Coordinates of C-alpha atoms in Angstrom, one line a residue:
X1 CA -10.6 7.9 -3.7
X2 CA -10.9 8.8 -7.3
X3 CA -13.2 7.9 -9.8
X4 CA -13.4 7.0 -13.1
X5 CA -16.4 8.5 -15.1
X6 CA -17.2 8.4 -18.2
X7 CA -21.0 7.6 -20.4
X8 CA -22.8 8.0 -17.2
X9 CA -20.3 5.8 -14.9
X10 CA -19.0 7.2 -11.7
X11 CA -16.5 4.4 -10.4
X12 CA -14.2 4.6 -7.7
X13 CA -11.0 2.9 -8.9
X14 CA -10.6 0.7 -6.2
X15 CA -13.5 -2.2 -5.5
X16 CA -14.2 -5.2 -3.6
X17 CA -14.5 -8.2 -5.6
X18 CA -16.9 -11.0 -4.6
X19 CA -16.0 -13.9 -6.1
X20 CA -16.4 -17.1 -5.0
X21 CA -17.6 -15.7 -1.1
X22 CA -21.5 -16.7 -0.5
X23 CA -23.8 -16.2 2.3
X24 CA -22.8 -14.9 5.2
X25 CA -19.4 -14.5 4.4
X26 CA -19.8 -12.2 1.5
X27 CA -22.4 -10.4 3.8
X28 CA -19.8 -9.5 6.2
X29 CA -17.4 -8.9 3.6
X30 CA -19.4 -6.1 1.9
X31 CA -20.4 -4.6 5.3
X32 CA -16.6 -4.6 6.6
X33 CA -15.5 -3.3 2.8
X34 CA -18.3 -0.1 3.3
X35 CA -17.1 0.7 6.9
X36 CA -13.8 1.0 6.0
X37 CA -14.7 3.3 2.9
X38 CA -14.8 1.3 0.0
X39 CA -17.4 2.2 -2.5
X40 CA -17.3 0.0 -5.3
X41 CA -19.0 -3.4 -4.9
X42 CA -18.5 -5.8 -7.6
X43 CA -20.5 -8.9 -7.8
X44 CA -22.5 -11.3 -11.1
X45 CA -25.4 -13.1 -11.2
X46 CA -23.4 -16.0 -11.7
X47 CA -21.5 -15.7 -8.5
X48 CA -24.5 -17.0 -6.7
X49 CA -24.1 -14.3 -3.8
X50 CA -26.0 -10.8 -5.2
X51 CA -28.6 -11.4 -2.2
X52 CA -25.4 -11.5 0.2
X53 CA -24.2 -8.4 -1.6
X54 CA -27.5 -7.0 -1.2
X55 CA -28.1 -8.0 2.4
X56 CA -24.8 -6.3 3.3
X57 CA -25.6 -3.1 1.5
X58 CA -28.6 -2.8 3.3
X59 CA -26.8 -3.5 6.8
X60 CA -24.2 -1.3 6.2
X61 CA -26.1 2.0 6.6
X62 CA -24.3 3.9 3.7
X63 CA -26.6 5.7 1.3
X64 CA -26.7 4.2 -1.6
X65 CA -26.1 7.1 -3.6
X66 CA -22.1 7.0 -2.4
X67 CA -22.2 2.7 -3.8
X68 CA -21.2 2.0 -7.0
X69 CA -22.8 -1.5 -7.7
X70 CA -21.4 -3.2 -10.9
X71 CA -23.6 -6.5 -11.6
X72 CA -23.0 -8.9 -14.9
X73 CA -25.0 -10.9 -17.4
X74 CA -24.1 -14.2 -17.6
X75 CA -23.7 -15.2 -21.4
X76 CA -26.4 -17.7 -21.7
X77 CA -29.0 -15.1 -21.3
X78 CA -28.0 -12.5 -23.9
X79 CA -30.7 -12.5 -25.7
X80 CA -32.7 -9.6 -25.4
X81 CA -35.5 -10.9 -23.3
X82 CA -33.4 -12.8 -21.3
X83 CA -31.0 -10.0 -20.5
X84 CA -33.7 -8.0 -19.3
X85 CA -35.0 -10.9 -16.9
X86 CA -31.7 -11.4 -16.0
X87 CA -31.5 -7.9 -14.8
X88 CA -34.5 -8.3 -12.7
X89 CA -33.5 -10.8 -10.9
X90 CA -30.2 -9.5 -10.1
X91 CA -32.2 -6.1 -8.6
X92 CA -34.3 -8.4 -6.5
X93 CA -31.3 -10.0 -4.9
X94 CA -29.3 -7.1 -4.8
X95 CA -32.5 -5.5 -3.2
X96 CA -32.1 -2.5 -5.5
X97 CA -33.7 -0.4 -8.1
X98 CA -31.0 -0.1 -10.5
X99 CA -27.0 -0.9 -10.9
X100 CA -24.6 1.5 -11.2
X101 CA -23.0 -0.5 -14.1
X102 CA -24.4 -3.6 -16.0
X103 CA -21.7 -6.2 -17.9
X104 CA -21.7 -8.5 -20.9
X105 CA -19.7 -11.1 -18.1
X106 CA -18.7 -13.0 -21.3
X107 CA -19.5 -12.9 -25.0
X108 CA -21.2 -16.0 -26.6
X109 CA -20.2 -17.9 -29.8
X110 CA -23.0 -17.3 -32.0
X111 CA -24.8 -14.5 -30.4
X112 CA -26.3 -11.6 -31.3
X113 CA -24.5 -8.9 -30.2
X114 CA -26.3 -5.5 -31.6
X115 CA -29.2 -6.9 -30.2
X116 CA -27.7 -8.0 -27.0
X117 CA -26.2 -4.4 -26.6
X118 CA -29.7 -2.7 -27.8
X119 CA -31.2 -4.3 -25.1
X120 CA -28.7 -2.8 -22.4
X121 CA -28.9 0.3 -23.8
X122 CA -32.4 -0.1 -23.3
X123 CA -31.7 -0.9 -19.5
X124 CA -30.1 2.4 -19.3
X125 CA -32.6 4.4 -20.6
X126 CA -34.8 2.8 -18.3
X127 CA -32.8 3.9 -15.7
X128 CA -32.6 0.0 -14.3
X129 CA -28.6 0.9 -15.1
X130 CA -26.9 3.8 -14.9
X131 CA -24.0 3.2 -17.3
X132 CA -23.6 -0.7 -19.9
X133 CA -20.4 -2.4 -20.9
X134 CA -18.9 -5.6 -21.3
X135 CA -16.3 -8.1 -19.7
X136 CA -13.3 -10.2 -20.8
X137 CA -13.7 -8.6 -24.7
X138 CA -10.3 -9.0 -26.4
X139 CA -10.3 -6.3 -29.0
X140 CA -11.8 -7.6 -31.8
X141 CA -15.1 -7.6 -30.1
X142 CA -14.7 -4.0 -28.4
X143 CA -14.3 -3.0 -31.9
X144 CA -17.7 -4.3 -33.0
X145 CA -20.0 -3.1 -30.0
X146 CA -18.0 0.6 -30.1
X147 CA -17.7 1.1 -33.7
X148 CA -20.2 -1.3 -35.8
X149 CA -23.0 -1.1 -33.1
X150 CA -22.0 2.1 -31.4
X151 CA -23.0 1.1 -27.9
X152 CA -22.1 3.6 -25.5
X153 CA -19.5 0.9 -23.6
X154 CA -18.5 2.6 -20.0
X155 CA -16.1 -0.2 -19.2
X156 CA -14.4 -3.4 -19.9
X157 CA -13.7 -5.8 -16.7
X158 CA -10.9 -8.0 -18.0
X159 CA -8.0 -10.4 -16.3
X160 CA -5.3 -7.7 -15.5
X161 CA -2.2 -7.9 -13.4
X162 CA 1.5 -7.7 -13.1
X163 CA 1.8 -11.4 -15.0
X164 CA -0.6 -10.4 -17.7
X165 CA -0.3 -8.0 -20.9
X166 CA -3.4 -6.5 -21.5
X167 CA -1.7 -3.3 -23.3
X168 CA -4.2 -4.1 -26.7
X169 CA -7.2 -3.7 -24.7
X170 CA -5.7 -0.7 -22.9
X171 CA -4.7 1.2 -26.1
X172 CA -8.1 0.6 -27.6
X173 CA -10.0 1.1 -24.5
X174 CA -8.0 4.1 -24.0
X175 CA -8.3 5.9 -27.7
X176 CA -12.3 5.3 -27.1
X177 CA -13.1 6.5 -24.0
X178 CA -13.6 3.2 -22.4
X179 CA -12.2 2.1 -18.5
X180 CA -10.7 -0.8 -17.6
X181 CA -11.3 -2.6 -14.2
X182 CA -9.1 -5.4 -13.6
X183 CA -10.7 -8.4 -11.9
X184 CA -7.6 -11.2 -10.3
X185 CA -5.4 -8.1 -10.2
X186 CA -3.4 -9.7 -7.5
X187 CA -3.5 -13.2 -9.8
X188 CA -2.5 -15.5 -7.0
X189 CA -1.0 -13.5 -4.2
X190 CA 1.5 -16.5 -3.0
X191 CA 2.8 -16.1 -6.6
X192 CA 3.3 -12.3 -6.5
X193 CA 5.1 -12.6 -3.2
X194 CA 7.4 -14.8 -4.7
X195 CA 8.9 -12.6 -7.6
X196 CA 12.0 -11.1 -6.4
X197 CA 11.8 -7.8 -8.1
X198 CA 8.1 -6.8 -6.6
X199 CA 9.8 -8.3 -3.0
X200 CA 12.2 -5.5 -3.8
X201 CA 9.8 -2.5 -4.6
X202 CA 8.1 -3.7 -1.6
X203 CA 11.0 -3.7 0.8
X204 CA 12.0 0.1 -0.9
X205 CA 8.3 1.3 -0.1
X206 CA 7.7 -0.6 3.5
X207 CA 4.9 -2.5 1.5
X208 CA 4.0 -5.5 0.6
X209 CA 4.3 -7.7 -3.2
X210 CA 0.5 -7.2 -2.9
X211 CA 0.1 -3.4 -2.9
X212 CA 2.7 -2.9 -4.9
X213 CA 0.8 -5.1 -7.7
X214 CA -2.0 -2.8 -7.2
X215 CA -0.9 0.5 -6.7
X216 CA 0.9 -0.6 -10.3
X217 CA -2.5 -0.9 -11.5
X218 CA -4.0 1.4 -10.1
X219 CA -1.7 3.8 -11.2
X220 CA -2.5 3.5 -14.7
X221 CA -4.7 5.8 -17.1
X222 CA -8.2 4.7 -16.8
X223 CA -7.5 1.6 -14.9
X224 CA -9.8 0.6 -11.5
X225 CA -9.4 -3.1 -9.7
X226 CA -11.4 -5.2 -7.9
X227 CA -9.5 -7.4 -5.4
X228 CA -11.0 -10.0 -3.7
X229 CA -10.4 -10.1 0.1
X230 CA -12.7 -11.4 2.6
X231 CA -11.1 -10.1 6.0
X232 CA -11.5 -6.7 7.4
X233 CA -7.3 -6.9 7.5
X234 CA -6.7 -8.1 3.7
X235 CA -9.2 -5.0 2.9
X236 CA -7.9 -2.8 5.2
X237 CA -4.1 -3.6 3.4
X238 CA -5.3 -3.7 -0.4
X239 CA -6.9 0.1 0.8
X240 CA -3.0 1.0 1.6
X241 CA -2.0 0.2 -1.4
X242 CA -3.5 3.9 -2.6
X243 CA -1.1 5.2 -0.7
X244 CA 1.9 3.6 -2.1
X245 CA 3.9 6.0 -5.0
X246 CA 5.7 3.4 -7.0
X247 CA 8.5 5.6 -9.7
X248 CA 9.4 5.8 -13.1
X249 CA 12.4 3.0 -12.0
X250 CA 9.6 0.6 -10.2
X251 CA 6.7 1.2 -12.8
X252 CA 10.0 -0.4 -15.7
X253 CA 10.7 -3.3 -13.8
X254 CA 7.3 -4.1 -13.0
X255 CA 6.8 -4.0 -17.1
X256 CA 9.4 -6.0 -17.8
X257 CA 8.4 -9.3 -15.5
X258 CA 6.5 -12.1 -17.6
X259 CA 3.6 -11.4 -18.9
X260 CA 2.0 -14.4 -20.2
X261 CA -0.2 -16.1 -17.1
X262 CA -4.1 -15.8 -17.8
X263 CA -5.3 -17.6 -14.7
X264 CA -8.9 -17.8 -16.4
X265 CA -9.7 -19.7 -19.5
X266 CA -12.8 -21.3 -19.1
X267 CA -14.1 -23.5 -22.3
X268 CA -16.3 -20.7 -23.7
X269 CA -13.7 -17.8 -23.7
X270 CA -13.2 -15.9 -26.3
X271 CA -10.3 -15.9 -28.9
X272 CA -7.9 -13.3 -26.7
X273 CA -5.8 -11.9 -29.5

């Protein structure tokens, strides 16, 4: 599987997202996910399930040099004491000794973010994680930690898929060196299946809506995704989706469906443009 890399980050583009599973569902999710070959685990301290994450890790067998573990900081604990407990306690539960990549999982009104981000880098050159960055950072404030603070941002983990434009974040992330991983990137899969125009990319490549969303994505400079999927099936299908070669006629209709559904908009986002 490739990898994007970049400021210390090695991150296979395709990941298993673990929001909202828990206990021992998310446990068996990871360890099915790693036997089939994933090796990108993404998971938050606010999902309430880094000890699952963990336990399956550790079940799984695979050394965890081959993991890439992304973890996040939930935003009422950016300031710079409590983003350092914060990442304690996520190693605890994870049952590690470091992350492979450490988020911002969304900016606060108010705070402070040079010393937010000097306290990740701080993280990384403690080694506790191997490469910083942020999450669901319209532009405005990828500008600020890359150019005003000139934090060495690995990635930005934003709401991406065939129903949203996130091309301003792309450029930017793009002319700085940044990736992008797309969390919902299959926004609700009953909704994909039901646009006629990824039905007919499907049908063309003996695939389904799903994987044609993602290969879509996954397809794109500098772009990784984190699907959700709790069955060994529904991981074993979003897995197939590296396989499917969309063309230049495919990759222009899938640009010109509606892009304006942002299925997350929780009180304390951001202004997105």
């Amino acid at each position: 599987m490739q990898t994007l890399t970049n400021q210390g980050m090695a991150m296979p583009r395709l990941g298993l997202g673990t929001w909202p599973m828990r206990g021992a569902e998310c446990q068996a999710a990871v360890e099915s996910a790693l036997a089939l070959g994933y090796r990108h685990i993404d998971t938050a301290a606010a999902y309430g399930n880094e000890d699952a994450v963990g336990a399956g890790i550790a079940a799984a067998g695979v050394p965890r040099g081959q993991i890439h573990v992304t973890t996040k900081v939930w935003h009422d604990q950016l300031a710079p004491g409590g983003v350092a407990a914060a990442i304690e306690r996520s190693l605890s539960a994870l049952r590690l000794d470091h992350v492979d990549l450490y988020l911002i999982h969304w900016p606060a009104r108010g705070m402070d973010l040079p010393r937010t981000l000097e306290a990740m880098v701080r993280l990384r050159e403690q080694g506790r994680a191997r490469a910083i960055g942020v999450s669901n950072f319209p532009v405005a404030l990828m500008r600020q930690a890359v150019e005003e603070v000139g934090a060495p941002i690995a990635c930005n983990q934003v709401e991406y898929h065939a129903m949203l434009d996130q091309s301003a974040v792309l450029a930017y992330a793009r002319a700085h060196g940044i990736a992008v991983t797309a969390y919902s990137p299959l926004a609700k899969g009953s909704e994909l299946a039901g646009i006629a125009e990824l039905a007919a990319i499907a049908r063309k490549h003996d695939a389904t809506a799903a994987q044609v969303a993602l290969a879509w994505l996954l397809g794109q400079d500098g772009v990784a995704a984190v699907p959700k999927a709790a069955s060994r099936a529904r991981q074993a299908e979003n897995l197939r989706a590296l396989d499917v070669a969309l063309d230049a006629a495919d990759r222009e209709a899938i640009a010109l469906l509606p892009k304006g559904r942002r299925l997350v908009t929780p009180s304390w986002a951001p202004a997105w443009d």
